[in-house]
mmCIF file of C-alpha atoms in Angstrom:
data_model
loop_
_atom_site.group_PDB
_atom_site.id
_atom_site.type_symbol
_atom_site.label_atom_id
_atom_site.label_comp_id
_atom_site.label_asym_id
_atom_site.label_seq_id
_atom_site.Cartn_x
_atom_site.Cartn_y
_atom_site.Cartn_z
ATOM 1 C CA MET A 1496 -55.650 93.250 -132.097
ATOM 2 C CA THR A 1497 -58.808 91.220 -134.075
ATOM 3 C CA GLY A 1498 -61.658 93.074 -135.350
ATOM 4 C CA CYS A 1499 -64.845 91.266 -136.375
ATOM 5 C CA HIS A 1500 -68.444 92.750 -137.735
ATOM 6 C CA ASN A 1501 -70.870 90.765 -139.567
ATOM 7 C CA ILE A 1502 -72.984 91.344 -142.879
ATOM 8 C CA ARG A 1503 -76.448 89.637 -143.595
ATOM 9 C CA THR A 1504 -77.178 89.201 -147.364
ATOM 10 C CA GLY A 1505 -79.737 86.234 -148.442
ATOM 11 C CA GLY A 1506 -80.661 85.216 -144.883
ATOM 12 C CA LYS A 1507 -77.195 83.958 -144.141
ATOM 13 C CA MET A 1508 -74.558 86.021 -142.018
ATOM 14 C CA ARG A 1509 -71.495 86.104 -143.258
ATOM 15 C CA PHE A 1510 -68.307 87.113 -140.973
ATOM 16 C CA HIS A 1511 -65.072 89.727 -141.722
ATOM 17 C CA PHE A 1512 -62.477 89.901 -139.719
ATOM 18 C CA SER A 1513 -59.966 92.696 -139.827
ATOM 19 C CA ILE A 1514 -56.484 92.359 -138.777
ATOM 20 C CA ASN A 1515 -53.451 94.325 -136.945
ATOM 21 C CA ILE A 1516 -50.705 92.103 -136.938
ATOM 22 C CA ASP A 1517 -46.954 92.407 -136.281
ATOM 23 C CA ILE A 1518 -45.675 90.894 -139.239
ATOM 24 C CA ASP A 1519 -42.066 89.093 -138.963
ATOM 25 C CA SER A 1520 -40.486 89.883 -142.420
ATOM 26 C CA HIS A 1521 -39.250 86.521 -142.412
ATOM 27 C CA ASP A 1522 -42.634 85.091 -141.791
ATOM 28 C CA ILE A 1523 -44.552 84.821 -145.280
ATOM 29 C CA TYR A 1524 -47.233 82.733 -143.502
ATOM 30 C CA THR A 1525 -48.736 85.699 -141.901
ATOM 31 C CA ARG A 1526 -48.787 87.766 -145.417
ATOM 32 C CA ILE A 1527 -52.333 88.462 -146.360
ATOM 33 C CA LYS A 1528 -52.916 85.976 -148.782
ATOM 34 C CA HIS A 1529 -52.886 83.258 -146.072
ATOM 35 C CA ILE A 1530 -54.719 85.465 -142.892
ATOM 36 C CA ASP A 1531 -58.440 83.846 -144.400
ATOM 37 C CA LEU A 1532 -56.772 80.253 -143.449
ATOM 38 C CA LEU A 1533 -55.827 81.864 -140.137
ATOM 39 C CA PHE A 1534 -59.737 81.379 -138.660
ATOM 40 C CA LYS A 1535 -60.732 78.030 -139.678
ATOM 41 C CA PHE A 1536 -59.381 74.582 -140.140
ATOM 42 C CA PRO A 1537 -60.170 72.817 -143.800
ATOM 43 C CA GLN A 1538 -63.923 71.901 -144.286
ATOM 44 C CA GLU A 1539 -62.231 68.366 -146.486
ATOM 45 C CA LYS A 1540 -60.580 65.736 -144.451
ATOM 46 C CA LEU A 1541 -57.760 65.083 -146.569
ATOM 47 C CA TYR A 1542 -57.264 61.150 -145.251
ATOM 48 C CA GLU A 1543 -61.347 60.669 -147.017
ATOM 49 C CA LYS A 1544 -60.087 61.972 -150.151
ATOM 50 C CA TYR A 1545 -57.629 59.472 -150.482
ATOM 51 C CA ASN A 1546 -60.129 57.069 -149.473
ATOM 52 C CA HIS A 1547 -57.707 56.471 -146.197
ATOM 53 C CA LYS A 1548 -55.045 55.169 -148.772
ATOM 54 C CA TYR A 1549 -52.309 56.571 -146.652
ATOM 55 C CA ILE A 1550 -51.066 56.175 -143.045
ATOM 56 C CA ILE A 1551 -49.159 59.242 -140.445
ATOM 57 C CA ILE A 1552 -46.556 57.819 -138.133
ATOM 58 C CA PRO A 1553 -45.473 60.381 -135.653
ATOM 59 C CA PHE A 1554 -42.257 59.646 -134.632
ATOM 60 C CA GLY A 1555 -41.004 62.838 -132.191
ATOM 61 C CA GLU A 1556 -40.117 64.527 -130.617
ATOM 62 C CA ASN A 1557 -43.565 65.476 -129.179
ATOM 63 C CA CYS A 1558 -47.015 65.380 -129.817
ATOM 64 C CA PHE A 1559 -47.025 68.240 -131.819
ATOM 65 C CA PRO A 1560 -47.197 66.048 -134.981
ATOM 66 C CA ARG A 1561 -50.241 64.419 -133.585
ATOM 67 C CA THR A 1562 -52.161 67.105 -132.917
ATOM 68 C CA LEU A 1563 -51.167 69.407 -136.182
ATOM 69 C CA THR A 1564 -52.445 66.040 -138.454
ATOM 70 C CA SER A 1565 -55.405 65.639 -136.312
ATOM 71 C CA ILE A 1566 -56.834 69.145 -135.992
ATOM 72 C CA ASN A 1567 -56.374 69.645 -139.925
ATOM 73 C CA GLY A 1568 -58.087 66.697 -140.885
ATOM 74 C CA ILE A 1569 -55.241 65.344 -142.180
ATOM 75 C CA LYS A 1570 -55.320 62.189 -140.043
ATOM 76 C CA PRO A 1571 -57.911 60.717 -137.965
ATOM 77 C CA TYR A 1572 -58.715 61.238 -134.039
ATOM 78 C CA ARG A 1573 -58.471 57.840 -131.962
ATOM 79 C CA LYS A 1574 -62.264 58.177 -131.240
ATOM 80 C CA GLU A 1575 -62.539 57.583 -135.466
ATOM 81 C CA GLY A 1576 -60.312 54.130 -135.151
ATOM 82 C CA GLU A 1577 -57.159 55.293 -135.564
ATOM 83 C CA LEU A 1578 -54.362 53.112 -133.334
ATOM 84 C CA THR A 1579 -51.991 55.374 -131.618
ATOM 85 C CA CYS A 1580 -48.564 54.671 -131.691
ATOM 86 C CA PRO A 1581 -45.329 54.562 -129.365
ATOM 87 C CA PHE A 1582 -43.936 58.254 -130.197
ATOM 88 C CA ASP A 1583 -47.295 60.412 -130.716
ATOM 89 C CA GLN A 1584 -47.523 61.211 -127.080
ATOM 90 C CA VAL A 1585 -44.376 61.080 -125.529
ATOM 91 C CA CYS A 1586 -41.067 63.918 -124.975
ATOM 92 C CA SER A 1587 -38.086 62.965 -127.104
ATOM 93 C CA CYS A 1588 -35.683 63.181 -129.354
ATOM 94 C CA LEU A 1589 -35.254 61.794 -133.166
ATOM 95 C CA THR A 1590 -31.414 59.945 -132.686
ATOM 96 C CA ASP A 1591 -33.081 57.770 -129.840
ATOM 97 C CA ASN A 1592 -35.989 57.144 -131.354
ATOM 98 C CA VAL A 1593 -34.216 55.855 -134.424
ATOM 99 C CA ASP A 1594 -31.876 53.608 -132.226
ATOM 100 C CA LEU A 1595 -35.167 52.268 -130.515
ATOM 101 C CA LEU A 1596 -36.660 51.271 -133.933
ATOM 102 C CA VAL A 1597 -33.025 49.918 -134.941
ATOM 103 C CA ASN A 1598 -32.855 47.756 -131.929
ATOM 104 C CA ASN A 1599 -36.244 47.311 -132.662
ATOM 105 C CA PHE A 1600 -37.171 48.742 -129.440
ATOM 106 C CA ASP A 1601 -35.322 46.463 -126.923
ATOM 107 C CA GLY A 1602 -34.399 48.809 -123.551
ATOM 108 C CA PHE A 1603 -37.992 50.516 -124.532
ATOM 109 C CA PHE A 1604 -38.806 49.107 -120.666
ATOM 110 C CA ASP A 1605 -35.875 49.465 -119.370
ATOM 111 C CA ASN A 1606 -34.001 52.047 -117.160
ATOM 112 C CA LEU A 1607 -37.268 53.059 -116.097
ATOM 113 C CA GLU A 1608 -37.578 56.056 -113.257
ATOM 114 C CA LEU A 1609 -40.997 57.980 -111.719
ATOM 115 C CA TYR A 1610 -40.774 61.755 -112.093
ATOM 116 C CA LYS A 1611 -43.200 64.094 -110.917
ATOM 117 C CA ASN A 1612 -44.905 67.019 -113.082
ATOM 118 C CA GLU A 1613 -45.009 70.089 -111.192
ATOM 119 C CA GLY A 1614 -48.130 71.045 -113.008
ATOM 120 C CA THR A 1615 -50.038 68.394 -112.369
ATOM 121 C CA LYS A 1616 -48.527 66.945 -109.214
ATOM 122 C CA ASN A 1617 -48.929 63.702 -111.097
ATOM 123 C CA TYR A 1618 -46.171 61.134 -111.782
ATOM 124 C CA TYR A 1619 -45.328 59.378 -114.809
ATOM 125 C CA TYR A 1620 -42.117 57.178 -116.135
ATOM 126 C CA LYS A 1621 -39.150 58.332 -118.097
ATOM 127 C CA ASN A 1622 -36.404 56.336 -119.943
ATOM 128 C CA ILE A 1623 -33.868 57.810 -118.845
ATOM 129 C CA LYS A 1624 -31.575 55.831 -120.907
ATOM 130 C CA TYR A 1625 -33.197 56.998 -124.401
ATOM 131 C CA ASN A 1626 -34.369 60.026 -122.276
ATOM 132 C CA ILE A 1627 -37.952 60.078 -123.321
ATOM 133 C CA SER A 1628 -40.576 60.758 -120.904
ATOM 134 C CA PHE A 1629 -44.215 59.306 -120.949
ATOM 135 C CA ILE A 1630 -45.758 62.765 -119.390
ATOM 136 C CA HIS A 1631 -49.542 61.796 -120.867
ATOM 137 C CA GLU A 1632 -49.837 58.680 -118.746
ATOM 138 C CA GLU A 1633 -49.762 60.294 -115.677
ATOM 139 C CA ASN A 1634 -49.836 57.659 -112.206
ATOM 140 C CA PRO A 1635 -50.064 54.655 -114.029
ATOM 141 C CA SER A 1636 -49.069 51.002 -112.096
ATOM 142 C CA LEU A 1637 -45.926 49.542 -114.029
ATOM 143 C CA GLU A 1638 -48.251 47.060 -115.418
ATOM 144 C CA GLU A 1639 -50.514 49.126 -116.710
ATOM 145 C CA PHE A 1640 -47.756 51.207 -118.730
ATOM 146 C CA LYS A 1641 -46.166 48.366 -120.376
ATOM 147 C CA ALA A 1642 -49.428 46.975 -121.278
ATOM 148 C CA LEU A 1643 -50.312 49.921 -123.174
ATOM 149 C CA TYR A 1644 -46.783 51.097 -124.671
ATOM 150 C CA LYS A 1645 -46.438 47.118 -125.905
ATOM 151 C CA LYS A 1646 -49.757 47.704 -127.775
ATOM 152 C CA ARG A 1647 -48.687 50.938 -129.386
ATOM 153 C CA ILE A 1648 -45.412 48.913 -130.496
ATOM 154 C CA GLU A 1649 -47.286 46.248 -131.862
ATOM 155 C CA ASN A 1650 -49.504 48.902 -133.772
ATOM 156 C CA PHE A 1651 -46.259 50.713 -135.289
ATOM 157 C CA TYR A 1652 -45.448 47.263 -136.943
ATOM 158 C CA SER A 1653 -49.271 47.006 -137.787
ATOM 159 C CA TYR A 1654 -48.994 50.393 -139.562
ATOM 160 C CA LEU A 1655 -45.387 49.575 -140.585
ATOM 161 C CA ASN A 1656 -46.690 46.643 -142.535
ATOM 162 C CA ALA A 1657 -49.901 47.827 -144.459
ATOM 163 C CA ASN A 1658 -48.483 47.756 -148.033
ATOM 164 C CA ASP A 1659 -51.779 48.492 -149.511
ATOM 165 C CA LYS A 1660 -51.344 52.257 -147.957
ATOM 166 C CA TYR A 1661 -48.390 54.977 -148.475
ATOM 167 C CA VAL A 1662 -46.697 55.561 -145.159
ATOM 168 C CA PHE A 1663 -45.858 59.159 -143.681
ATOM 169 C CA PHE A 1664 -43.514 59.245 -140.600
ATOM 170 C CA ALA A 1665 -44.136 63.091 -138.887
ATOM 171 C CA ILE A 1666 -41.214 64.627 -137.270
ATOM 172 C CA TYR A 1667 -40.553 67.563 -135.377
ATOM 173 C CA THR A 1668 -37.409 68.344 -134.052
ATOM 174 C CA SER A 1669 -35.686 71.256 -132.552
ATOM 175 C CA SER A 1670 -32.717 69.494 -132.729
ATOM 176 C CA TYR A 1671 -30.967 69.599 -135.778
ATOM 177 C CA PRO A 1672 -31.296 66.055 -137.597
ATOM 178 C CA LYS A 1673 -28.026 64.590 -138.703
ATOM 179 C CA LYS A 1674 -27.832 62.674 -142.276
ATOM 180 C CA GLU A 1675 -26.397 59.699 -140.799
ATOM 181 C CA VAL A 1676 -29.006 59.315 -138.492
ATOM 182 C CA VAL A 1677 -32.241 59.738 -140.639
ATOM 183 C CA GLU A 1678 -30.188 57.622 -143.198
ATOM 184 C CA GLN A 1679 -30.100 54.717 -140.465
ATOM 185 C CA PHE A 1680 -34.062 55.508 -140.598
ATOM 186 C CA VAL A 1681 -34.196 55.066 -144.307
ATOM 187 C CA ASN A 1682 -32.542 52.236 -143.989
ATOM 188 C CA LYS A 1683 -34.480 50.036 -141.327
ATOM 189 C CA ILE A 1684 -37.947 51.730 -142.911
ATOM 190 C CA LYS A 1685 -36.684 50.105 -145.816
ATOM 191 C CA GLU A 1686 -36.451 46.771 -144.411
ATOM 192 C CA TYR A 1687 -40.591 46.616 -144.177
ATOM 193 C CA ARG A 1688 -41.835 48.686 -147.429
ATOM 194 C CA LYS A 1689 -41.025 50.881 -150.253
ATOM 195 C CA ASP A 1690 -43.768 53.340 -150.615
ATOM 196 C CA PHE A 1691 -42.846 55.517 -147.743
ATOM 197 C CA CYS A 1692 -42.248 59.409 -146.995
ATOM 198 C CA ILE A 1693 -40.082 60.568 -143.837
ATOM 199 C CA ILE A 1694 -41.010 64.593 -143.480
ATOM 200 C CA ILE A 1695 -38.696 66.381 -141.180
ATOM 201 C CA PHE A 1696 -40.086 69.906 -140.037
ATOM 202 C CA ASN A 1697 -36.458 71.235 -138.853
ATOM 203 C CA ALA A 1698 -37.387 73.952 -136.509
ATOM 204 C CA THR A 1699 -33.590 74.885 -135.691
ATOM 205 C CA SER A 1700 -31.768 77.873 -136.803
ATOM 206 C CA TRP A 1701 -29.688 75.652 -139.006
ATOM 207 C CA ARG A 1702 -30.568 74.628 -142.359
ATOM 208 C CA VAL A 1703 -30.701 71.292 -143.499
ATOM 209 C CA LYS A 1704 -28.429 70.841 -147.094
ATOM 210 C CA TRP A 1705 -28.151 67.379 -147.155
ATOM 211 C CA GLU A 1706 -30.771 65.332 -149.637
ATOM 212 C CA LEU A 1707 -31.792 61.653 -148.406
ATOM 213 C CA GLU A 1708 -34.177 59.401 -150.727
ATOM 214 C CA HIS A 1709 -37.758 59.030 -149.322
ATOM 215 C CA VAL A 1710 -37.085 62.099 -146.676
ATOM 216 C CA GLN A 1711 -38.692 65.435 -147.114
ATOM 217 C CA VAL A 1712 -37.030 68.296 -144.831
ATOM 218 C CA VAL A 1713 -38.804 71.170 -144.420
ATOM 219 C CA ASN A 1714 -36.666 73.929 -142.930
ATOM 220 C CA MET A 1715 -38.734 76.135 -140.491
ATOM 221 C CA GLY A 1716 -36.491 77.936 -138.399
ATOM 222 C CA TYR A 1717 -36.989 78.515 -134.885
ATOM 223 C CA ASN A 1718 -40.117 77.899 -133.448
ATOM 224 C CA LYS A 1719 -40.585 81.224 -131.486
ATOM 225 C CA ARG A 1720 -44.276 81.300 -131.924
ATOM 226 C CA LEU A 1721 -44.932 77.697 -130.517
ATOM 227 C CA ASN A 1722 -42.844 78.878 -127.397
ATOM 228 C CA LYS A 1723 -44.562 82.024 -126.916
ATOM 229 C CA MET A 1724 -47.765 79.866 -126.028
ATOM 230 C CA GLY A 1725 -45.735 78.078 -123.364
ATOM 231 C CA SER A 1726 -46.678 74.842 -121.803
ATOM 232 C CA THR A 1727 -50.028 75.081 -122.490
ATOM 233 C CA TRP A 1728 -49.777 75.119 -126.909
ATOM 234 C CA VAL A 1729 -51.639 71.969 -127.088
ATOM 235 C CA PRO A 1730 -54.939 73.269 -126.030
ATOM 236 C CA GLN A 1731 -54.418 76.561 -127.792
ATOM 237 C CA LEU A 1732 -53.160 74.391 -130.976
ATOM 238 C CA LYS A 1733 -56.335 72.510 -130.941
ATOM 239 C CA GLY A 1734 -58.681 75.361 -130.491
ATOM 240 C CA LEU A 1735 -56.533 77.918 -132.604
ATOM 241 C CA THR A 1736 -57.695 80.778 -129.414
ATOM 242 C CA ASN A 1737 -55.014 82.680 -130.607
ATOM 243 C CA ILE A 1738 -53.200 84.363 -133.027
ATOM 244 C CA ASN A 1739 -49.543 82.650 -132.278
ATOM 245 C CA ALA A 1740 -51.683 79.567 -132.608
ATOM 246 C CA ARG A 1741 -53.370 80.067 -135.832
ATOM 247 C CA ILE A 1742 -50.229 81.361 -137.515
ATOM 248 C CA VAL A 1743 -47.942 77.755 -136.051
ATOM 249 C CA ASN A 1744 -51.066 75.877 -137.345
ATOM 250 C CA ASN A 1745 -51.405 77.642 -140.830
ATOM 251 C CA LYS A 1746 -47.705 78.032 -141.362
ATOM 252 C CA TYR A 1747 -46.632 73.981 -140.778
ATOM 253 C CA GLY A 1748 -50.143 72.662 -141.697
ATOM 254 C CA SER A 1749 -49.881 74.061 -145.451
ATOM 255 C CA HIS A 1750 -46.699 72.276 -145.769
ATOM 256 C CA LEU A 1751 -47.986 69.156 -144.717
ATOM 257 C CA LEU A 1752 -51.003 69.308 -146.487
ATOM 258 C CA GLU A 1753 -48.456 70.510 -149.933
ATOM 259 C CA ILE A 1754 -45.984 67.409 -149.280
ATOM 260 C CA ILE A 1755 -48.861 64.674 -148.789
ATOM 261 C CA ASN A 1756 -50.948 65.892 -151.498
ATOM 262 C CA ASN A 1757 -47.978 65.658 -154.213
ATOM 263 C CA LYS A 1758 -46.821 62.195 -152.612
ATOM 264 C CA MET A 1759 -49.717 60.482 -152.973
ATOM 265 C CA LYS A 1760 -50.677 61.830 -156.570
ATOM 266 C CA THR A 1761 -47.661 60.277 -157.592
ATOM 267 C CA TYR A 1762 -48.217 57.046 -155.550
ATOM 268 C CA PHE A 1763 -51.915 56.546 -157.038
ATOM 269 C CA LYS A 1764 -50.243 56.976 -160.680
ATOM 270 C CA THR A 1765 -47.612 53.988 -160.189
ATOM 271 C CA LYS A 1766 -50.612 51.792 -158.700
#
């Protein structure tokens, strides 16, 4: 339960929250020192702090990386001019995404079938070979769909070739990330650039112990709070409308902010 009362001091209204939370002893982000972060977005936009000198490319497995980075001022919104890439708004898996990238997106538009979204009663395309569901593009014509994603693939390569900026790949995966798959990913990106970091949020019960250059794995454990939010987690997370959304945002957002800040400080020292 959340209680709120306000005090007027010096003509300004100040709000105080009191909270009773069922604290999971394994979840340090619900400790008291983090509670104040659960009720507000960062005031400073990180991309402005670094003068737009980095790019974040979401790389699956759903729109969680795009949503998390945008609401926390880490990545600009599309309305602010940010380009959308092919894995921003799809349901996919890391292995298939890497396979597509290694093969230069060959087969991206093959094996497409229409599926029905039982919630909206609309239809969306799914690539059954690579198991990619394009759930955010409902009822498009095939021509419209291909034109949209050809542009998003172009955006991806445009960002990949932006050698005056640092590039982060943000990945959320509920399947254990295999070292050999991520190694393929790293080697492919090395063909284009040297300044990059692949951030993987491992939301499985199995800890990643392997290490690779250019890769930062954060072992988060099973994301029970996101699952509690159900199929409508996106608007809940965007609005921080409940305690689960706030804890998920704080838990993942704090890690992301720390990694990017550390990498960018090092990057500027070398320039």
